[in-house]
Amino acid sequence: MGQCCKAMLGRNESYDELSNNNPLVVLDQKWHGPKVKISSFTISGTGIALASSAIHQSRAYYEVAIKGEGKFSVGVSQRQKQMNGQLGGNKKSWGLQPNAKFKVDDVIGIAIDLDTSTLRFFHNGKELEQESVRGVKGLIYPAVSVSDGAKLDCNFSQTFTHDPLKLGLMGFDGIIPARDVL
């Protein structure tokens, strides 16, 4: 692959990922707190991490699997200078503030509807109706935060554990990265 083509790929992408139809949306290597440890899809440590792509579609869905117990939050955030703390702690991030009812191997679904500026959350395929968040605004990214030993696996665009259509989410898909057209 020529250098010009390599330059067109994002910092978290490779030609092999594109040619094998692997997911292009991962945890961003730049936009995360200084005490966060991330791999492409896993977060641990303390702080907030954003996905590598903003949400440009009207309706989006992603899932997070709990792999280590601790405090965490899932939702969306604008890019911020300070990526410490938990989501929802300021006017630039919104998220589910979970309580003790979650355990290792549970799957949390996050549905983002930009038309209604709303987040909806699902726990193992069942909607958490009392936990929806309104007032989401601006250029937002899927986001997760962890502390106290929490470890999460993020799935931004692969085959989901809980199909959005079966959850009653018409028109919701995984995060679709925007592409510049040359």
Tab-separated table of N, CA and C in Angstrom:
chain	number	residue	atom	x	y	z
A	1	MET	N	0.848	-1.160	0.000
A	1	MET	CA	0.000	0.000	0.000
A	1	MET	C	0.895	1.224	0.000
A	2	GLY	N	0.659	2.171	-0.908
A	2	GLY	CA	1.485	3.364	-1.012
A	2	GLY	C	1.327	4.297	0.169
A	3	GLN	N	2.318	5.202	0.313
A	3	GLN	CA	2.292	6.138	1.431
A	3	GLN	C	1.068	7.042	1.382
A	4	CYS	N	0.615	7.419	0.177
A	4	CYS	CA	-0.550	8.305	0.095
A	4	CYS	C	-1.787	7.605	0.658
A	5	CYS	N	-1.923	6.335	0.405
A	5	CYS	CA	-3.071	5.595	0.930
A	5	CYS	C	-2.965	5.409	2.430
A	6	LYS	N	-1.755	5.164	2.943
A	6	LYS	CA	-1.573	5.019	4.384
A	6	LYS	C	-1.927	6.306	5.098
A	7	ALA	N	-1.637	7.448	4.491
A	7	ALA	CA	-1.942	8.731	5.114
A	7	ALA	C	-3.443	8.949	5.240
A	8	MET	N	-4.225	8.317	4.377
A	8	MET	CA	-5.675	8.482	4.424
A	8	MET	C	-6.307	7.690	5.563
A	9	LEU	N	-5.614	6.689	6.086
A	9	LEU	CA	-6.157	5.885	7.168
A	9	LEU	C	-6.035	6.634	8.484
A	10	GLY	N	-6.992	6.476	9.369
A	10	GLY	CA	-6.928	7.093	10.695
A	10	GLY	C	-5.842	6.460	11.536
A	11	ARG	N	-5.515	7.091	12.649
A	11	ARG	CA	-4.408	6.614	13.482
A	11	ARG	C	-4.683	5.253	14.094
A	12	ASN	N	-5.953	4.821	14.171
A	12	ASN	CA	-6.284	3.529	14.774
A	12	ASN	C	-6.647	2.487	13.721
A	13	GLU	N	-6.411	2.809	12.461
A	13	GLU	CA	-6.804	1.902	11.400
A	13	GLU	C	-5.566	1.376	10.686
A	14	SER	N	-5.727	0.247	10.062
A	14	SER	CA	-4.674	-0.267	9.200
A	14	SER	C	-5.340	-0.806	7.945
A	15	TYR	N	-4.541	-1.018	6.927
A	15	TYR	CA	-5.088	-1.572	5.693
A	15	TYR	C	-5.730	-2.931	5.957
A	16	ASP	N	-5.096	-3.755	6.803
A	16	ASP	CA	-5.650	-5.076	7.099
A	16	ASP	C	-7.019	-4.973	7.763
A	17	GLU	N	-7.193	-4.022	8.677
A	17	GLU	CA	-8.499	-3.865	9.321
A	17	GLU	C	-9.556	-3.496	8.299
A	18	LEU	N	-9.207	-2.599	7.349
A	18	LEU	CA	-10.174	-2.196	6.339
A	18	LEU	C	-10.503	-3.343	5.401
A	19	SER	N	-9.492	-4.069	4.951
A	19	SER	CA	-9.721	-5.122	3.973
A	19	SER	C	-10.441	-6.324	4.578
A	20	ASN	N	-10.314	-6.551	5.893
A	20	ASN	CA	-10.985	-7.672	6.544
A	20	ASN	C	-12.328	-7.285	7.140
A	21	ASN	N	-12.793	-6.062	6.887
A	21	ASN	CA	-14.057	-5.567	7.425
A	21	ASN	C	-14.109	-5.606	8.941
A	22	ASN	N	-12.969	-5.469	9.598
A	22	ASN	CA	-12.956	-5.375	11.049
A	22	ASN	C	-13.486	-4.007	11.455
A	23	PRO	N	-13.908	-3.861	12.693
A	23	PRO	CA	-14.446	-2.568	13.115
A	23	PRO	C	-13.392	-1.468	13.033
A	24	LEU	N	-13.849	-0.307	12.646
A	24	LEU	CA	-12.952	0.827	12.537
A	24	LEU	C	-13.027	1.722	13.761
A	25	VAL	N	-14.076	1.603	14.553
A	25	VAL	CA	-14.236	2.450	15.725
A	25	VAL	C	-13.692	1.709	16.937
A	26	VAL	N	-12.716	2.324	17.600
A	26	VAL	CA	-12.048	1.751	18.765
A	26	VAL	C	-11.948	2.843	19.828
A	27	LEU	N	-11.376	2.534	20.966
A	27	LEU	CA	-11.084	3.567	21.950
A	27	LEU	C	-9.919	4.414	21.432
A	28	ASP	N	-10.060	5.710	21.516
A	28	ASP	CA	-9.104	6.637	20.928
A	28	ASP	C	-7.807	6.675	21.738
A	29	GLN	N	-6.679	6.588	21.038
A	29	GLN	CA	-5.365	6.593	21.692
A	29	GLN	C	-4.977	7.980	22.205
A	30	LYS	N	-5.671	9.031	21.760
A	30	LYS	CA	-5.351	10.394	22.188
A	30	LYS	C	-6.347	10.924	23.220
A	31	TRP	N	-7.623	10.664	23.036
A	31	TRP	CA	-8.660	11.283	23.855
A	31	TRP	C	-9.068	10.367	25.002
A	32	HIS	N	-8.236	10.360	26.041
A	32	HIS	CA	-8.542	9.617	27.261
A	32	HIS	C	-7.768	10.240	28.419
A	33	GLY	N	-8.221	9.949	29.623
A	33	GLY	CA	-7.563	10.481	30.810
A	33	GLY	C	-6.170	9.918	30.990
A	34	PRO	N	-5.296	10.628	31.696
A	34	PRO	CA	-3.912	10.192	31.864
A	34	PRO	C	-3.757	8.920	32.697
A	35	LYS	N	-4.749	8.570	33.494
A	35	LYS	CA	-4.664	7.371	34.324
A	35	LYS	C	-5.494	6.218	33.770
A	36	VAL	N	-5.945	6.352	32.528
A	36	VAL	CA	-6.726	5.313	31.863
A	36	VAL	C	-5.785	4.417	31.081
A	37	LYS	N	-6.046	3.118	31.118
A	37	LYS	CA	-5.314	2.155	30.295
A	37	LYS	C	-6.306	1.644	29.257
A	38	ILE	N	-5.927	1.742	27.989
A	38	ILE	CA	-6.817	1.266	26.936
A	38	ILE	C	-6.069	0.391	25.952
A	39	SER	N	-6.819	-0.541	25.375
A	39	SER	CA	-6.396	-1.238	24.171
A	39	SER	C	-7.432	-0.810	23.140
A	40	SER	N	-7.523	-1.457	22.049
A	40	SER	CA	-8.497	-1.054	21.037
A	40	SER	C	-9.923	-1.004	21.584
A	41	PHE	N	-10.300	-1.981	22.405
A	41	PHE	CA	-11.684	-2.079	22.851
A	41	PHE	C	-11.854	-2.151	24.368
A	42	THR	N	-10.767	-2.215	25.136
A	42	THR	CA	-10.859	-2.429	26.584
A	42	THR	C	-10.318	-1.225	27.333
A	43	ILE	N	-11.016	-0.862	28.421
A	43	ILE	CA	-10.594	0.247	29.262
A	43	ILE	C	-10.518	-0.212	30.713
A	44	SER	N	-9.482	0.272	31.415
A	44	SER	CA	-9.339	0.065	32.859
A	44	SER	C	-8.584	1.273	33.397
A	45	GLY	N	-8.320	1.285	34.684
A	45	GLY	CA	-7.635	2.416	35.295
A	45	GLY	C	-8.635	3.380	35.898
A	46	THR	N	-8.368	4.684	35.745
A	46	THR	CA	-9.233	5.718	36.297
A	46	THR	C	-9.361	6.872	35.314
A	47	GLY	N	-10.598	7.187	34.924
A	47	GLY	CA	-10.854	8.327	34.045
A	47	GLY	C	-11.779	7.980	32.901
A	48	ILE	N	-11.819	8.877	31.926
A	48	ILE	CA	-12.737	8.806	30.784
A	48	ILE	C	-11.952	8.516	29.516
A	49	ALA	N	-12.569	7.753	28.605
A	49	ALA	CA	-12.005	7.539	27.271
A	49	ALA	C	-13.120	7.702	26.244
A	50	LEU	N	-12.762	8.293	25.108
A	50	LEU	CA	-13.702	8.475	24.000
A	50	LEU	C	-13.418	7.465	22.904
A	51	ALA	N	-14.420	7.196	22.105
A	51	ALA	CA	-14.235	6.375	20.911
A	51	ALA	C	-13.524	7.215	19.854
A	52	SER	N	-12.983	6.539	18.858
A	52	SER	CA	-12.196	7.204	17.818
A	52	SER	C	-13.045	7.929	16.783
A	53	SER	N	-14.366	7.812	16.851
A	53	SER	CA	-15.238	8.470	15.883
A	53	SER	C	-16.385	9.168	16.593
A	54	ALA	N	-16.676	10.370	16.151
A	54	ALA	CA	-17.857	11.082	16.647
A	54	ALA	C	-19.111	10.406	16.087
A	55	ILE	N	-20.239	10.735	16.667
A	55	ILE	CA	-21.513	10.201	16.189
A	55	ILE	C	-22.073	11.195	15.183
A	56	HIS	N	-22.125	10.773	13.917
A	56	HIS	CA	-22.623	11.636	12.848
A	56	HIS	C	-23.985	11.188	12.343
A	57	GLN	N	-24.420	10.011	12.732
A	57	GLN	CA	-25.710	9.510	12.285
A	57	GLN	C	-26.798	9.920	13.287
A	58	SER	N	-28.049	9.920	12.863
A	58	SER	CA	-29.159	10.331	13.738
A	58	SER	C	-29.354	9.386	14.908
A	59	ARG	N	-29.192	8.090	14.659
A	59	ARG	CA	-29.410	7.084	15.696
A	59	ARG	C	-28.242	6.104	15.692
A	60	ALA	N	-27.685	5.900	16.870
A	60	ALA	CA	-26.520	5.014	16.992
A	60	ALA	C	-26.679	4.134	18.225
A	61	TYR	N	-25.936	3.026	18.230
A	61	TYR	CA	-25.998	2.060	19.328
A	61	TYR	C	-24.617	1.477	19.536
A	62	TYR	N	-24.259	1.276	20.794
A	62	TYR	CA	-23.048	0.512	21.109
A	62	TYR	C	-23.273	-0.240	22.410
A	63	GLU	N	-22.393	-1.208	22.679
A	63	GLU	CA	-22.509	-2.034	23.882
A	63	GLU	C	-21.201	-2.057	24.651
A	64	VAL	N	-21.336	-2.275	25.959
A	64	VAL	CA	-20.198	-2.406	26.849
A	64	VAL	C	-20.418	-3.647	27.704
A	65	ALA	N	-19.424	-4.521	27.766
A	65	ALA	CA	-19.473	-5.704	28.624
A	65	ALA	C	-18.595	-5.447	29.842
A	66	ILE	N	-19.121	-5.751	31.017
A	66	ILE	CA	-18.384	-5.545	32.260
A	66	ILE	C	-17.432	-6.727	32.453
A	67	LYS	N	-16.148	-6.439	32.585
A	67	LYS	CA	-15.136	-7.480	32.743
A	67	LYS	C	-14.411	-7.409	34.072
A	68	GLY	N	-14.607	-6.328	34.821
A	68	GLY	CA	-14.007	-6.174	36.145
A	68	GLY	C	-14.876	-5.254	36.980
A	69	GLU	N	-15.148	-5.655	38.215
A	69	GLU	CA	-16.028	-4.867	39.075
A	69	GLU	C	-15.354	-3.586	39.531
A	70	GLY	N	-16.140	-2.545	39.682
A	70	GLY	CA	-15.688	-1.236	40.119
A	70	GLY	C	-16.717	-0.205	39.692
A	71	LYS	N	-16.371	1.068	39.808
A	71	LYS	CA	-17.264	2.144	39.384
A	71	LYS	C	-17.045	2.412	37.898
A	72	PHE	N	-18.145	2.660	37.187
A	72	PHE	CA	-18.032	3.008	35.779
A	72	PHE	C	-19.263	3.786	35.346
A	73	SER	N	-19.147	4.395	34.197
A	73	SER	CA	-20.273	5.073	33.563
A	73	SER	C	-20.126	4.894	32.061
A	74	VAL	N	-21.255	4.852	31.365
A	74	VAL	CA	-21.261	4.726	29.912
A	74	VAL	C	-22.188	5.788	29.346
A	75	GLY	N	-21.851	6.306	28.168
A	75	GLY	CA	-22.687	7.331	27.559
A	75	GLY	C	-21.976	8.004	26.413
A	76	VAL	N	-22.013	9.334	26.420
A	76	VAL	CA	-21.385	10.127	25.363
A	76	VAL	C	-20.726	11.352	25.980
A	77	SER	N	-19.783	11.925	25.222
A	77	SER	CA	-19.088	13.116	25.704
A	77	SER	C	-18.581	13.926	24.518
A	78	GLN	N	-18.485	15.229	24.730
A	78	GLN	CA	-17.748	16.071	23.808
A	78	GLN	C	-16.268	15.926	24.162
A	79	ARG	N	-15.386	16.309	23.266
A	79	ARG	CA	-13.961	16.316	23.595
A	79	ARG	C	-13.724	17.395	24.648
A	80	GLN	N	-12.889	17.065	25.635
A	80	GLN	CA	-12.607	17.974	26.736
A	80	GLN	C	-11.131	17.917	27.091
A	81	LYS	N	-10.629	18.990	27.655
A	81	LYS	CA	-9.241	18.997	28.100
A	81	LYS	C	-9.057	18.056	29.281
A	82	GLN	N	-9.979	18.052	30.212
A	82	GLN	CA	-9.901	17.200	31.400
A	82	GLN	C	-10.709	15.930	31.172
A	83	MET	N	-10.063	14.790	31.160
A	83	MET	CA	-10.735	13.503	30.932
A	83	MET	C	-10.676	12.661	32.204
A	84	ASN	N	-10.770	13.337	33.351
A	84	ASN	CA	-10.770	12.660	34.639
A	84	ASN	C	-12.204	12.518	35.128
A	85	GLY	N	-12.400	11.776	36.205
A	85	GLY	CA	-13.729	11.647	36.801
A	85	GLY	C	-14.631	10.686	36.052
A	86	GLN	N	-15.936	10.892	36.220
A	86	GLN	CA	-16.949	10.040	35.600
A	86	GLN	C	-17.751	10.847	34.590
A	87	LEU	N	-18.344	10.161	33.624
A	87	LEU	CA	-19.236	10.817	32.672
A	87	LEU	C	-20.416	11.425	33.414
A	88	GLY	N	-20.922	12.515	32.877
A	88	GLY	CA	-22.070	13.170	33.487
A	88	GLY	C	-21.688	14.140	34.578
A	89	GLY	N	-20.404	14.312	34.813
A	89	GLY	CA	-19.945	15.190	35.873
A	89	GLY	C	-19.837	16.645	35.460
A	90	ASN	N	-20.193	16.969	34.202
A	90	ASN	CA	-20.144	18.357	33.732
A	90	ASN	C	-21.129	18.534	32.587
A	91	LYS	N	-21.136	19.725	31.969
A	91	LYS	CA	-22.091	20.046	30.903
A	91	LYS	C	-21.664	19.521	29.536
A	92	LYS	N	-20.554	18.796	29.459
A	92	LYS	CA	-20.060	18.279	28.185
A	92	LYS	C	-20.093	16.765	28.107
A	93	SER	N	-20.654	16.096	29.111
A	93	SER	CA	-20.751	14.637	29.054
A	93	SER	C	-22.049	14.185	29.705
A	94	TRP	N	-22.562	13.062	29.208
A	94	TRP	CA	-23.832	12.514	29.673
A	94	TRP	C	-23.685	11.009	29.787
A	95	GLY	N	-24.179	10.439	30.871
A	95	GLY	CA	-24.019	9.007	31.008
A	95	GLY	C	-24.872	8.387	32.082
A	96	LEU	N	-24.942	7.080	32.023
A	96	LEU	CA	-25.602	6.254	33.019
A	96	LEU	C	-24.682	6.160	34.227
A	97	GLN	N	-25.207	6.466	35.392
A	97	GLN	CA	-24.454	6.338	36.634
A	97	GLN	C	-24.925	5.059	37.317
A	98	PRO	N	-24.322	3.914	36.997
A	98	PRO	CA	-24.827	2.633	37.479
A	98	PRO	C	-24.699	2.461	38.990
A	99	ASN	N	-25.529	1.571	39.477
A	99	ASN	CA	-25.437	1.208	40.890
A	99	ASN	C	-25.006	-0.247	40.995
A	100	ALA	N	-25.163	-0.845	42.132
A	100	ALA	CA	-24.630	-2.187	42.402
A	100	ALA	C	-25.332	-3.314	41.666
A	101	LYS	N	-26.356	-3.050	40.884
A	101	LYS	CA	-27.080	-4.140	40.236
A	101	LYS	C	-26.340	-4.759	39.051
A	102	PHE	N	-25.213	-4.192	38.662
A	102	PHE	CA	-24.451	-4.731	37.543
A	102	PHE	C	-23.329	-5.624	38.050
A	103	LYS	N	-23.026	-6.678	37.264
A	103	LYS	CA	-21.971	-7.602	37.663
A	103	LYS	C	-21.147	-8.001	36.441
A	104	VAL	N	-20.053	-8.695	36.689
A	104	VAL	CA	-19.170	-9.138	35.609
A	104	VAL	C	-19.962	-9.964	34.596
A	105	ASP	N	-19.685	-9.726	33.324
A	105	ASP	CA	-20.298	-10.342	32.147
A	105	ASP	C	-21.661	-9.768	31.783
A	106	ASP	N	-22.184	-8.809	32.546
A	106	ASP	CA	-23.391	-8.105	32.113
A	106	ASP	C	-23.050	-7.258	30.894
A	107	VAL	N	-24.053	-7.015	30.046
A	107	VAL	CA	-23.881	-6.194	28.850
A	107	VAL	C	-24.831	-5.002	28.942
A	108	ILE	N	-24.263	-3.835	28.771
A	108	ILE	CA	-25.054	-2.602	28.791
A	108	ILE	C	-25.093	-2.048	27.376
A	109	GLY	N	-26.294	-1.804	26.872
A	109	GLY	CA	-26.483	-1.193	25.561
A	109	GLY	C	-26.770	0.289	25.719
A	110	ILE	N	-26.218	1.074	24.810
A	110	ILE	CA	-26.404	2.514	24.836
A	110	ILE	C	-26.975	2.932	23.488
A	111	ALA	N	-28.175	3.521	23.518
A	111	ALA	CA	-28.839	3.991	22.300
A	111	ALA	C	-28.820	5.511	22.310
A	112	ILE	N	-28.274	6.099	21.248
A	112	ILE	CA	-28.153	7.546	21.135
A	112	ILE	C	-29.088	8.005	20.027
A	113	ASP	N	-30.020	8.900	20.355
A	113	ASP	CA	-30.942	9.458	19.370
A	113	ASP	C	-30.692	10.955	19.300
A	114	LEU	N	-29.994	11.396	18.271
A	114	LEU	CA	-29.660	12.811	18.143
A	114	LEU	C	-30.874	13.654	17.749
A	115	ASP	N	-31.888	13.037	17.145
A	115	ASP	CA	-33.104	13.783	16.795
A	115	ASP	C	-33.843	14.248	18.050
A	116	THR	N	-33.808	13.457	19.112
A	116	THR	CA	-34.486	13.813	20.357
A	116	THR	C	-33.505	14.190	21.471
A	117	SER	N	-32.197	14.201	21.163
A	117	SER	CA	-31.139	14.523	22.132
A	117	SER	C	-31.211	13.641	23.373
A	118	THR	N	-31.451	12.337	23.142
A	118	THR	CA	-31.706	11.404	24.235
A	118	THR	C	-30.764	10.209	24.204
A	119	LEU	N	-30.400	9.744	25.406
A	119	LEU	CA	-29.697	8.477	25.583
A	119	LEU	C	-30.644	7.514	26.283
A	120	ARG	N	-30.666	6.280	25.804
A	120	ARG	CA	-31.423	5.208	26.467
A	120	ARG	C	-30.439	4.084	26.765
A	121	PHE	N	-30.686	3.379	27.882
A	121	PHE	CA	-29.771	2.341	28.330
A	121	PHE	C	-30.505	1.014	28.487
A	122	PHE	N	-29.777	-0.076	28.205
A	122	PHE	CA	-30.323	-1.422	28.289
A	122	PHE	C	-29.370	-2.272	29.121
A	123	HIS	N	-29.928	-3.108	29.980
A	123	HIS	CA	-29.143	-4.013	30.825
A	123	HIS	C	-29.499	-5.436	30.434
A	124	ASN	N	-28.551	-6.149	29.847
A	124	ASN	CA	-28.768	-7.525	29.377
A	124	ASN	C	-30.031	-7.642	28.530
A	125	GLY	N	-30.251	-6.651	27.660
A	125	GLY	CA	-31.369	-6.690	26.723
A	125	GLY	C	-32.675	-6.109	27.234
A	126	LYS	N	-32.719	-5.610	28.453
A	126	LYS	CA	-33.935	-5.008	29.004
A	126	LYS	C	-33.694	-3.522	29.242
A	127	GLU	N	-34.631	-2.693	28.760
A	127	GLU	CA	-34.463	-1.248	28.894
A	127	GLU	C	-34.535	-0.793	30.350
A	128	LEU	N	-33.648	0.106	30.693
A	128	LEU	CA	-33.654	0.757	32.007
A	128	LEU	C	-34.421	2.070	31.831
A	129	GLU	N	-35.741	1.972	31.821
A	129	GLU	CA	-36.598	3.103	31.449
A	129	GLU	C	-36.401	4.326	32.340
A	130	GLN	N	-36.093	4.140	33.597
A	130	GLN	CA	-35.932	5.271	34.517
A	130	GLN	C	-34.575	5.950	34.378
A	131	GLU	N	-33.696	5.396	33.554
A	131	GLU	CA	-32.323	5.893	33.471
A	131	GLU	C	-32.037	6.728	32.221
A	132	SER	N	-33.027	7.001	31.375
A	132	SER	CA	-32.739	7.758	30.153
A	132	SER	C	-32.239	9.157	30.504
A	133	VAL	N	-31.457	9.718	29.589
A	133	VAL	CA	-30.851	11.030	29.781
A	133	VAL	C	-31.264	11.916	28.616
A	134	ARG	N	-31.683	13.131	28.922
A	134	ARG	CA	-32.072	14.103	27.883
A	134	ARG	C	-31.111	15.283	27.888
A	135	GLY	N	-31.107	16.025	26.781
A	135	GLY	CA	-30.305	17.241	26.702
A	135	GLY	C	-28.923	17.053	26.117
A	136	VAL	N	-28.691	15.935	25.452
A	136	VAL	CA	-27.400	15.678	24.805
A	136	VAL	C	-27.244	16.663	23.650
A	137	LYS	N	-26.072	17.310	23.557
A	137	LYS	CA	-25.884	18.303	22.496
A	137	LYS	C	-24.424	18.404	22.076
A	138	GLY	N	-24.224	18.976	20.905
A	138	GLY	CA	-22.884	19.203	20.389
A	138	GLY	C	-22.342	17.994	19.634
A	139	LEU	N	-21.095	18.106	19.211
A	139	LEU	CA	-20.412	16.996	18.548
A	139	LEU	C	-19.994	16.024	19.646
A	140	ILE	N	-20.621	14.850	19.674
A	140	ILE	CA	-20.404	13.906	20.767
A	140	ILE	C	-19.763	12.612	20.265
A	141	TYR	N	-19.106	11.945	21.204
A	141	TYR	CA	-18.413	10.683	20.957
A	141	TYR	C	-18.931	9.647	21.941
A	142	PRO	N	-19.024	8.375	21.538
A	142	PRO	CA	-19.273	7.343	22.536
A	142	PRO	C	-18.175	7.446	23.592
A	143	ALA	N	-18.547	7.287	24.859
A	143	ALA	CA	-17.573	7.476	25.927
A	143	ALA	C	-17.847	6.519	27.078
A	144	VAL	N	-16.788	6.164	27.786
A	144	VAL	CA	-16.880	5.321	28.983
A	144	VAL	C	-15.928	5.879	30.028
A	145	SER	N	-16.264	5.657	31.281
A	145	SER	CA	-15.352	6.041	32.357
A	145	SER	C	-15.275	4.911	33.365
A	146	VAL	N	-14.128	4.791	34.006
A	146	VAL	CA	-13.889	3.705	34.966
A	146	VAL	C	-13.111	4.219	36.170
A	147	SER	N	-13.261	3.492	37.291
A	147	SER	CA	-12.430	3.709	38.481
A	147	SER	C	-12.629	2.523	39.416
A	148	ASP	N	-11.821	2.457	40.459
A	148	ASP	CA	-11.949	1.447	41.512
A	148	ASP	C	-11.950	0.011	40.989
A	149	GLY	N	-11.138	-0.269	39.978
A	149	GLY	CA	-10.990	-1.631	39.474
A	149	GLY	C	-11.884	-2.022	38.316
A	150	ALA	N	-12.757	-1.138	37.872
A	150	ALA	CA	-13.650	-1.468	36.751
A	150	ALA	C	-12.844	-1.720	35.479
A	151	LYS	N	-13.311	-2.673	34.698
A	151	LYS	CA	-12.729	-2.982	33.398
A	151	LYS	C	-13.893	-3.246	32.456
A	152	LEU	N	-13.906	-2.593	31.297
A	152	LEU	CA	-14.994	-2.702	30.340
A	152	LEU	C	-14.468	-3.058	28.962
A	153	ASP	N	-15.199	-3.912	28.248
A	153	ASP	CA	-14.943	-4.187	26.839
A	153	ASP	C	-16.000	-3.453	26.030
A	154	CYS	N	-15.579	-2.634	25.081
A	154	CYS	CA	-16.486	-1.817	24.279
A	154	CYS	C	-16.680	-2.425	22.893
A	155	ASN	N	-17.897	-2.376	22.418
A	155	ASN	CA	-18.251	-2.858	21.090
A	155	ASN	C	-19.007	-1.732	20.400
A	156	PHE	N	-18.305	-0.990	19.529
A	156	PHE	CA	-18.906	0.170	18.900
A	156	PHE	C	-19.580	-0.126	17.568
A	157	SER	N	-19.224	-1.240	16.925
A	157	SER	CA	-19.788	-1.442	15.593
A	157	SER	C	-19.828	-2.887	15.111
A	158	GLN	N	-19.465	-3.845	15.960
A	158	GLN	CA	-19.485	-5.248	15.544
A	158	GLN	C	-20.888	-5.823	15.685
A	159	THR	N	-21.007	-7.117	15.464
A	159	THR	CA	-22.260	-7.808	15.733
A	159	THR	C	-22.504	-7.723	17.226
A	160	PHE	N	-23.661	-7.210	17.597
A	160	PHE	CA	-23.949	-6.952	18.998
A	160	PHE	C	-24.537	-8.163	19.703
A	161	THR	N	-24.324	-8.240	21.006
A	161	THR	CA	-24.931	-9.282	21.833
A	161	THR	C	-26.449	-9.164	21.776
A	162	HIS	N	-26.942	-7.927	21.837
A	162	HIS	CA	-28.385	-7.656	21.789
A	162	HIS	C	-28.660	-6.787	20.563
A	163	ASP	N	-29.247	-7.387	19.537
A	163	ASP	CA	-29.550	-6.697	18.283
A	163	ASP	C	-30.464	-5.503	18.552
A	164	PRO	N	-30.068	-4.290	18.131
A	164	PRO	CA	-30.906	-3.114	18.374
A	164	PRO	C	-32.339	-3.281	17.860
A	165	LEU	N	-32.511	-3.932	16.724
A	165	LEU	CA	-33.856	-4.127	16.171
A	165	LEU	C	-34.718	-4.959	17.118
A	166	LYS	N	-34.138	-6.005	17.724
A	166	LYS	CA	-34.885	-6.837	18.670
A	166	LYS	C	-35.173	-6.103	19.979
A	167	LEU	N	-34.438	-5.012	20.245
A	167	LEU	CA	-34.697	-4.190	21.424
A	167	LEU	C	-35.769	-3.139	21.146
A	168	GLY	N	-36.281	-3.123	19.909
A	168	GLY	CA	-37.273	-2.133	19.523
A	168	GLY	C	-36.666	-0.822	19.058
A	169	LEU	N	-35.405	-0.866	18.669
A	169	LEU	CA	-34.693	0.332	18.239
A	169	LEU	C	-34.609	0.367	16.715
A	170	MET	N	-35.646	0.843	16.088
A	170	MET	CA	-35.684	0.935	14.623
A	170	MET	C	-34.699	2.010	14.149
A	171	GLY	N	-33.878	1.655	13.178
A	171	GLY	CA	-32.956	2.614	12.579
A	171	GLY	C	-31.683	2.857	13.367
A	172	PHE	N	-31.425	2.084	14.401
A	172	PHE	CA	-30.200	2.238	15.194
A	172	PHE	C	-29.156	1.246	14.692
A	173	ASP	N	-27.950	1.749	14.445
A	173	ASP	CA	-26.830	0.922	14.006
A	173	ASP	C	-25.605	1.241	14.848
A	174	GLY	N	-24.584	0.401	14.690
A	174	GLY	CA	-23.307	0.690	15.335
A	174	GLY	C	-22.757	2.018	14.828
A	175	ILE	N	-21.747	2.520	15.491
A	175	ILE	CA	-21.155	3.805	15.149
A	175	ILE	C	-20.507	3.703	13.763
A	176	ILE	N	-20.881	4.602	12.877
A	176	ILE	CA	-20.365	4.625	11.507
A	176	ILE	C	-19.402	5.801	11.381
A	177	PRO	N	-18.120	5.525	11.200
A	177	PRO	CA	-17.167	6.631	11.092
A	177	PRO	C	-17.406	7.457	9.852
A	178	ALA	N	-17.279	8.760	9.972
A	178	ALA	CA	-17.377	9.649	8.820
A	178	ALA	C	-16.125	9.488	7.985
A	179	ARG	N	-16.252	9.592	6.693
A	179	ARG	CA	-15.107	9.480	5.786
A	179	ARG	C	-15.074	10.708	4.900
A	180	ASP	N	-13.886	11.273	4.751
A	180	ASP	CA	-13.702	12.364	3.802
A	180	ASP	C	-13.643	11.771	2.413
A	181	VAL	N	-14.223	12.473	1.471
A	181	VAL	CA	-14.167	12.035	0.080
A	181	VAL	C	-13.175	12.928	-0.646
A	182	LEU	N	-12.208	12.293	-1.299
A	182	LEU	CA	-11.177	13.073	-2.007
A	182	LEU	C	-11.685	13.507	-3.345
